[in-house]
CSV table of C-alpha atoms in Angstrom, one decimal:
chain,number,residue,atom,x,y,z
A,1,UNK,CA,31.8,-37.8,-35.8
A,2,UNK,CA,35.0,-39.8,-36.8
A,3,UNK,CA,37.9,-38.6,-35.3
A,4,UNK,CA,39.2,-37.2,-38.2
A,5,UNK,CA,36.2,-34.7,-38.1
A,6,UNK,CA,36.7,-33.9,-34.7
A,7,UNK,CA,40.3,-33.3,-35.2
A,8,UNK,CA,39.4,-30.5,-37.9
A,9,UNK,CA,36.9,-29.1,-36.2
A,10,UNK,CA,39.6,-28.2,-33.5
A,11,UNK,CA,41.9,-27.2,-35.8
A,12,UNK,CA,39.8,-24.7,-37.5
A,13,UNK,CA,38.7,-23.4,-34.1
A,14,UNK,CA,42.6,-23.1,-33.9
A,15,UNK,CA,42.2,-25.3,-30.6
A,16,UNK,CA,43.9,-29.0,-29.2
A,17,UNK,CA,41.7,-32.1,-30.3
A,18,UNK,CA,41.2,-32.9,-26.4
A,19,UNK,CA,41.0,-29.0,-25.3
A,20,UNK,CA,38.3,-28.9,-28.4
A,21,UNK,CA,36.4,-32.2,-26.7
A,22,UNK,CA,36.5,-30.6,-22.8
A,23,UNK,CA,35.0,-27.5,-24.5
A,24,UNK,CA,32.2,-30.0,-26.0
A,25,UNK,CA,31.2,-31.8,-23.2
A,26,UNK,CA,31.3,-28.6,-20.7
A,27,UNK,CA,27.7,-28.0,-20.3
A,28,UNK,CA,26.3,-24.5,-20.2
A,29,UNK,CA,28.9,-22.7,-21.8
A,30,UNK,CA,27.6,-20.9,-24.3
A,31,UNK,CA,23.9,-19.9,-22.5
A,32,UNK,CA,26.3,-18.8,-19.4
A,33,UNK,CA,28.6,-16.8,-21.5
A,34,UNK,CA,25.7,-15.1,-23.5
A,35,UNK,CA,23.9,-14.2,-19.7
A,36,UNK,CA,27.0,-12.9,-18.6
A,37,UNK,CA,27.6,-10.5,-21.3
A,38,UNK,CA,23.8,-9.5,-21.2
A,39,UNK,CA,24.7,-8.7,-17.5
A,40,UNK,CA,27.3,-6.7,-18.0
A,41,UNK,CA,25.4,-4.5,-20.8
A,42,UNK,CA,27.5,-6.0,-23.7
A,43,UNK,CA,25.0,-6.5,-26.7
A,44,UNK,CA,26.4,-10.0,-28.4
A,45,UNK,CA,25.2,-9.4,-31.4
A,46,UNK,CA,26.8,-6.2,-31.8
A,47,UNK,CA,29.8,-7.9,-30.2
A,48,UNK,CA,29.9,-10.5,-33.1
A,49,UNK,CA,29.5,-7.5,-35.8
A,50,UNK,CA,32.1,-5.6,-34.6
A,51,UNK,CA,34.3,-8.0,-32.9
A,52,UNK,CA,33.6,-11.8,-34.0
A,53,UNK,CA,37.3,-13.1,-33.4
A,54,UNK,CA,37.3,-11.6,-29.4
A,55,UNK,CA,33.4,-12.9,-29.1
A,56,UNK,CA,34.8,-16.4,-30.4
A,57,UNK,CA,37.7,-16.0,-28.1
A,58,UNK,CA,35.8,-15.5,-25.1
A,59,UNK,CA,33.3,-18.2,-26.2
A,60,UNK,CA,36.6,-20.4,-26.4
A,61,UNK,CA,38.3,-19.4,-22.8
A,62,UNK,CA,34.6,-19.8,-21.3
A,63,UNK,CA,34.3,-23.0,-22.6
A,64,UNK,CA,37.5,-24.2,-21.2
A,65,UNK,CA,36.8,-22.6,-17.6
A,66,UNK,CA,36.9,-24.9,-14.7
A,67,UNK,CA,34.5,-22.2,-12.5
A,68,UNK,CA,31.2,-22.6,-14.8
A,69,UNK,CA,29.2,-23.3,-11.2
A,70,UNK,CA,30.7,-20.3,-9.6
A,71,UNK,CA,30.1,-18.5,-12.5
A,72,UNK,CA,26.5,-19.9,-12.8
A,73,UNK,CA,25.6,-18.6,-9.2
A,74,UNK,CA,27.0,-15.1,-10.0
A,75,UNK,CA,24.4,-15.1,-13.2
A,76,UNK,CA,21.4,-16.4,-10.9
A,77,UNK,CA,22.1,-14.1,-8.2
A,78,UNK,CA,22.6,-11.4,-11.1
A,79,UNK,CA,25.8,-9.9,-9.8
A,80,UNK,CA,27.5,-9.2,-12.7
A,81,UNK,CA,27.9,-5.6,-13.3
A,82,UNK,CA,31.9,-6.7,-13.8
A,83,UNK,CA,33.8,-10.1,-14.7
A,84,UNK,CA,34.6,-12.1,-11.4
A,85,UNK,CA,37.9,-11.7,-10.3
A,86,UNK,CA,39.0,-14.9,-11.2
A,87,UNK,CA,37.3,-14.9,-14.5
A,88,UNK,CA,39.7,-16.2,-17.2
A,89,UNK,CA,38.2,-13.7,-19.4
A,90,UNK,CA,38.1,-10.8,-17.4
A,91,UNK,CA,40.9,-8.7,-19.1
A,92,UNK,CA,39.1,-9.1,-22.3
A,93,UNK,CA,35.6,-8.0,-20.7
A,94,UNK,CA,37.2,-4.8,-18.9
A,95,UNK,CA,38.8,-3.7,-22.3
A,96,UNK,CA,35.9,-4.5,-24.4
A,97,UNK,CA,33.7,-2.6,-21.6
A,98,UNK,CA,36.2,0.6,-21.8
A,99,UNK,CA,35.7,0.6,-25.5
A,100,UNK,CA,31.9,0.3,-25.6
A,101,UNK,CA,32.0,2.9,-22.9
A,102,UNK,CA,33.0,5.8,-25.6
A,103,UNK,CA,30.3,4.2,-28.2
A,104,UNK,CA,27.4,6.0,-28.9
A,105,UNK,CA,24.3,3.9,-27.9
A,106,UNK,CA,23.3,3.0,-31.2
A,107,UNK,CA,26.5,0.7,-31.7
A,108,UNK,CA,25.8,-1.2,-28.1
A,109,UNK,CA,22.6,-2.9,-29.2
């Protein structure tokens, strides 16, 4: 990709070019977030349909997170009933959890 293409994609995602490059070079972020969401009882598809902007923000924050090794270890142990205390997405996930607890099951899947 040309530098201009990279800049354009970063702008589209509302990221600086350096933050975008960091996120792209970070291995495992999309898969890790998907697993964390599933372990927390969230349907990624339902979240995308109801709160696509929130999901994109979760993806951005996860992509820039520096604690991926710790997060991956927690996911591997399947110990993610609630967000890690040092997870930068903690407050967003807790808020989503409160909202989803009040939704009928058909909206959760």
